[in-house]
Amino acid sequence: MTLVKHLGASIVVASLLSGCMMTYANEPVPATLTSVSASQKANIASTISQWFGDVEVTLADDAFTRSSELSIERKAHMDNRGLPVEGRHNNPAYTFTLLKHGERCILRNNQTGDEKEVAGLSCTASYE
């Protein structure tokens, strides 16, 4: 009878653990791009631009290839010498995270929590 209790307890623990793992597997995970073409970069920039009311956004050629996170700052107003007007600027940085959810690549706006699938991307889980 004791063996049956231990066996039953083991099955319950195993099923609880597998349930937790299945839940985790269904959650989006940080990701990086496997490659980035001009059209993929344009799709990412367009998605971010929409969050800012269609303000033009410039991305580096290697955006999301080394890290799942990206920071964007507004360009400071410069004088004719290239120096920030009125000293340092205090424009906030905005951050975004690339996520993989199943086969989909999703971009998350970290300030608002909004998420949007970006068409044409190929990403892989990065577990940074």
mmCIF file of C-alpha atoms in Angstrom:
data_model
loop_
_atom_site.group_PDB
_atom_site.id
_atom_site.type_symbol
_atom_site.label_atom_id
_atom_site.label_comp_id
_atom_site.label_asym_id
_atom_site.label_seq_id
_atom_site.Cartn_x
_atom_site.Cartn_y
_atom_site.Cartn_z
ATOM 1 C CA MET A 1 0.000 0.000 0.000
ATOM 2 C CA THR A 2 2.872 2.380 0.786
ATOM 3 C CA LEU A 3 4.346 1.774 -2.667
ATOM 4 C CA VAL A 4 1.020 2.681 -4.259
ATOM 5 C CA LYS A 5 0.859 5.945 -2.239
ATOM 6 C CA HIS A 6 4.420 6.892 -3.281
ATOM 7 C CA LEU A 7 3.714 6.012 -6.889
ATOM 8 C CA GLY A 8 0.480 8.045 -6.814
ATOM 9 C CA ALA A 9 2.274 11.017 -5.248
ATOM 10 C CA SER A 10 5.002 10.808 -7.907
ATOM 11 C CA ILE A 11 2.420 10.857 -10.690
ATOM 12 C CA VAL A 12 0.711 13.909 -9.164
ATOM 13 C CA VAL A 13 4.030 15.790 -8.840
ATOM 14 C CA ALA A 14 5.042 14.850 -12.394
ATOM 15 C CA SER A 15 1.726 16.028 -13.804
ATOM 16 C CA LEU A 16 1.959 19.321 -11.905
ATOM 17 C CA LEU A 17 5.477 19.918 -13.211
ATOM 18 C CA SER A 18 4.513 19.091 -16.771
ATOM 19 C CA GLY A 19 1.565 21.475 -16.468
ATOM 20 C CA CYS A 20 3.920 24.255 -15.410
ATOM 21 C CA MET A 21 6.265 23.502 -18.284
ATOM 22 C CA MET A 22 3.388 23.499 -20.778
ATOM 23 C CA THR A 23 2.226 26.882 -19.466
ATOM 24 C CA TYR A 24 5.750 28.275 -19.807
ATOM 25 C CA ALA A 25 6.047 26.869 -23.331
ATOM 26 C CA ASN A 26 2.917 28.818 -24.290
ATOM 27 C CA GLU A 27 4.372 32.117 -23.026
ATOM 28 C CA PRO A 28 6.274 34.462 -25.357
ATOM 29 C CA VAL A 29 10.039 34.382 -24.783
ATOM 30 C CA PRO A 30 12.738 36.968 -25.634
ATOM 31 C CA ALA A 31 14.040 36.522 -29.154
ATOM 32 C CA THR A 32 16.578 37.792 -31.647
ATOM 33 C CA LEU A 33 16.332 37.983 -35.407
ATOM 34 C CA THR A 34 18.045 35.229 -37.380
ATOM 35 C CA SER A 35 18.703 37.789 -40.136
ATOM 36 C CA VAL A 36 17.499 41.271 -40.951
ATOM 37 C CA SER A 37 16.775 42.519 -44.449
ATOM 38 C CA ALA A 38 15.839 46.048 -45.480
ATOM 39 C CA SER A 39 12.147 45.087 -45.696
ATOM 40 C CA GLN A 40 12.204 43.424 -42.250
ATOM 41 C CA LYS A 41 13.862 46.487 -40.759
ATOM 42 C CA ALA A 42 11.217 48.661 -42.446
ATOM 43 C CA ASN A 43 8.424 46.507 -40.934
ATOM 44 C CA ILE A 44 9.903 46.907 -37.445
ATOM 45 C CA ALA A 45 10.389 50.663 -37.901
ATOM 46 C CA SER A 46 6.823 50.993 -39.198
ATOM 47 C CA THR A 47 5.411 49.174 -36.161
ATOM 48 C CA ILE A 48 7.369 51.384 -33.753
ATOM 49 C CA SER A 49 6.460 54.480 -35.762
ATOM 50 C CA GLN A 50 2.746 53.674 -35.417
ATOM 51 C CA TRP A 51 3.122 53.654 -31.629
ATOM 52 C CA PHE A 52 4.549 57.203 -31.859
ATOM 53 C CA GLY A 53 1.846 58.617 -34.128
ATOM 54 C CA ASP A 54 3.714 57.866 -37.389
ATOM 55 C CA VAL A 55 6.884 59.723 -36.423
ATOM 56 C CA GLU A 56 9.801 58.546 -38.560
ATOM 57 C CA VAL A 57 12.054 56.090 -36.720
ATOM 58 C CA THR A 58 15.615 55.185 -37.701
ATOM 59 C CA LEU A 59 16.958 51.755 -36.721
ATOM 60 C CA ALA A 60 20.471 50.361 -36.821
ATOM 61 C CA ASP A 61 21.172 47.691 -39.434
ATOM 62 C CA ASP A 62 21.712 45.109 -36.694
ATOM 63 C CA ALA A 63 18.561 45.910 -34.658
ATOM 64 C CA PHE A 64 17.418 42.881 -32.622
ATOM 65 C CA THR A 65 20.248 40.660 -33.916
ATOM 66 C CA ARG A 66 22.401 40.710 -30.761
ATOM 67 C CA SER A 67 19.777 41.451 -28.129
ATOM 68 C CA SER A 68 16.040 41.040 -27.731
ATOM 69 C CA GLU A 69 15.787 44.652 -26.525
ATOM 70 C CA LEU A 70 16.044 47.929 -28.373
ATOM 71 C CA SER A 71 16.137 51.486 -26.986
ATOM 72 C CA ILE A 72 15.167 54.565 -28.932
ATOM 73 C CA GLU A 73 15.703 58.165 -27.891
ATOM 74 C CA ARG A 74 14.369 61.293 -29.488
ATOM 75 C CA LYS A 75 17.034 63.227 -31.266
ATOM 76 C CA ALA A 76 18.082 66.266 -29.234
ATOM 77 C CA HIS A 77 17.735 69.695 -30.815
ATOM 78 C CA MET A 78 21.186 70.773 -31.995
ATOM 79 C CA ASP A 79 22.675 74.152 -32.680
ATOM 80 C CA ASN A 80 24.748 74.926 -35.789
ATOM 81 C CA ARG A 81 27.853 73.499 -34.066
ATOM 82 C CA GLY A 82 26.138 70.143 -33.445
ATOM 83 C CA LEU A 83 25.798 70.707 -29.703
ATOM 84 C CA PRO A 84 22.537 70.092 -27.825
ATOM 85 C CA VAL A 85 20.501 73.264 -27.425
ATOM 86 C CA GLU A 86 20.339 74.282 -23.763
ATOM 87 C CA GLY A 87 22.914 71.698 -22.692
ATOM 88 C CA ARG A 88 21.973 68.095 -22.093
ATOM 89 C CA HIS A 89 18.607 66.821 -23.113
ATOM 90 C CA ASN A 90 16.346 64.840 -20.851
ATOM 91 C CA ASN A 91 14.331 63.044 -23.508
ATOM 92 C CA PRO A 92 13.257 59.652 -22.192
ATOM 93 C CA ALA A 93 14.436 56.467 -23.876
ATOM 94 C CA TYR A 94 11.733 54.123 -25.117
ATOM 95 C CA THR A 95 12.383 50.402 -25.030
ATOM 96 C CA PHE A 96 11.020 47.532 -27.070
ATOM 97 C CA THR A 97 11.411 43.771 -26.775
ATOM 98 C CA LEU A 98 11.259 41.201 -29.545
ATOM 99 C CA LEU A 99 9.424 38.052 -28.457
ATOM 100 C CA LYS A 100 8.910 34.638 -29.986
ATOM 101 C CA HIS A 101 5.503 33.066 -29.393
ATOM 102 C CA GLY A 102 5.238 29.757 -31.189
ATOM 103 C CA GLU A 103 6.291 30.571 -34.742
ATOM 104 C CA ARG A 104 5.342 34.242 -34.479
ATOM 105 C CA CYS A 105 7.688 37.185 -33.862
ATOM 106 C CA ILE A 106 6.053 39.830 -31.692
ATOM 107 C CA LEU A 107 7.255 43.306 -30.830
ATOM 108 C CA ARG A 108 6.344 44.646 -27.363
ATOM 109 C CA ASN A 109 6.297 48.327 -26.447
ATOM 110 C CA ASN A 110 7.715 48.140 -22.915
ATOM 111 C CA GLN A 111 6.206 51.478 -21.865
ATOM 112 C CA THR A 112 2.606 50.594 -22.758
ATOM 113 C CA GLY A 113 2.711 46.795 -22.767
ATOM 114 C CA ASP A 114 1.178 46.782 -26.269
ATOM 115 C CA GLU A 115 2.246 43.875 -28.455
ATOM 116 C CA LYS A 116 2.043 43.479 -32.205
ATOM 117 C CA GLU A 117 3.075 40.688 -34.537
ATOM 118 C CA VAL A 118 5.521 41.935 -37.156
ATOM 119 C CA ALA A 119 5.077 40.314 -40.558
ATOM 120 C CA GLY A 120 8.003 38.799 -42.408
ATOM 121 C CA LEU A 121 10.354 38.293 -39.452
ATOM 122 C CA SER A 122 12.267 35.135 -38.615
ATOM 123 C CA CYS A 123 13.349 35.046 -34.970
ATOM 124 C CA THR A 124 14.729 32.544 -32.508
ATOM 125 C CA ALA A 125 14.430 32.355 -28.708
ATOM 126 C CA SER A 126 17.442 34.094 -27.124
ATOM 127 C CA TYR A 127 17.265 33.254 -23.355
ATOM 128 C CA GLU A 128 19.604 36.136 -22.482
#
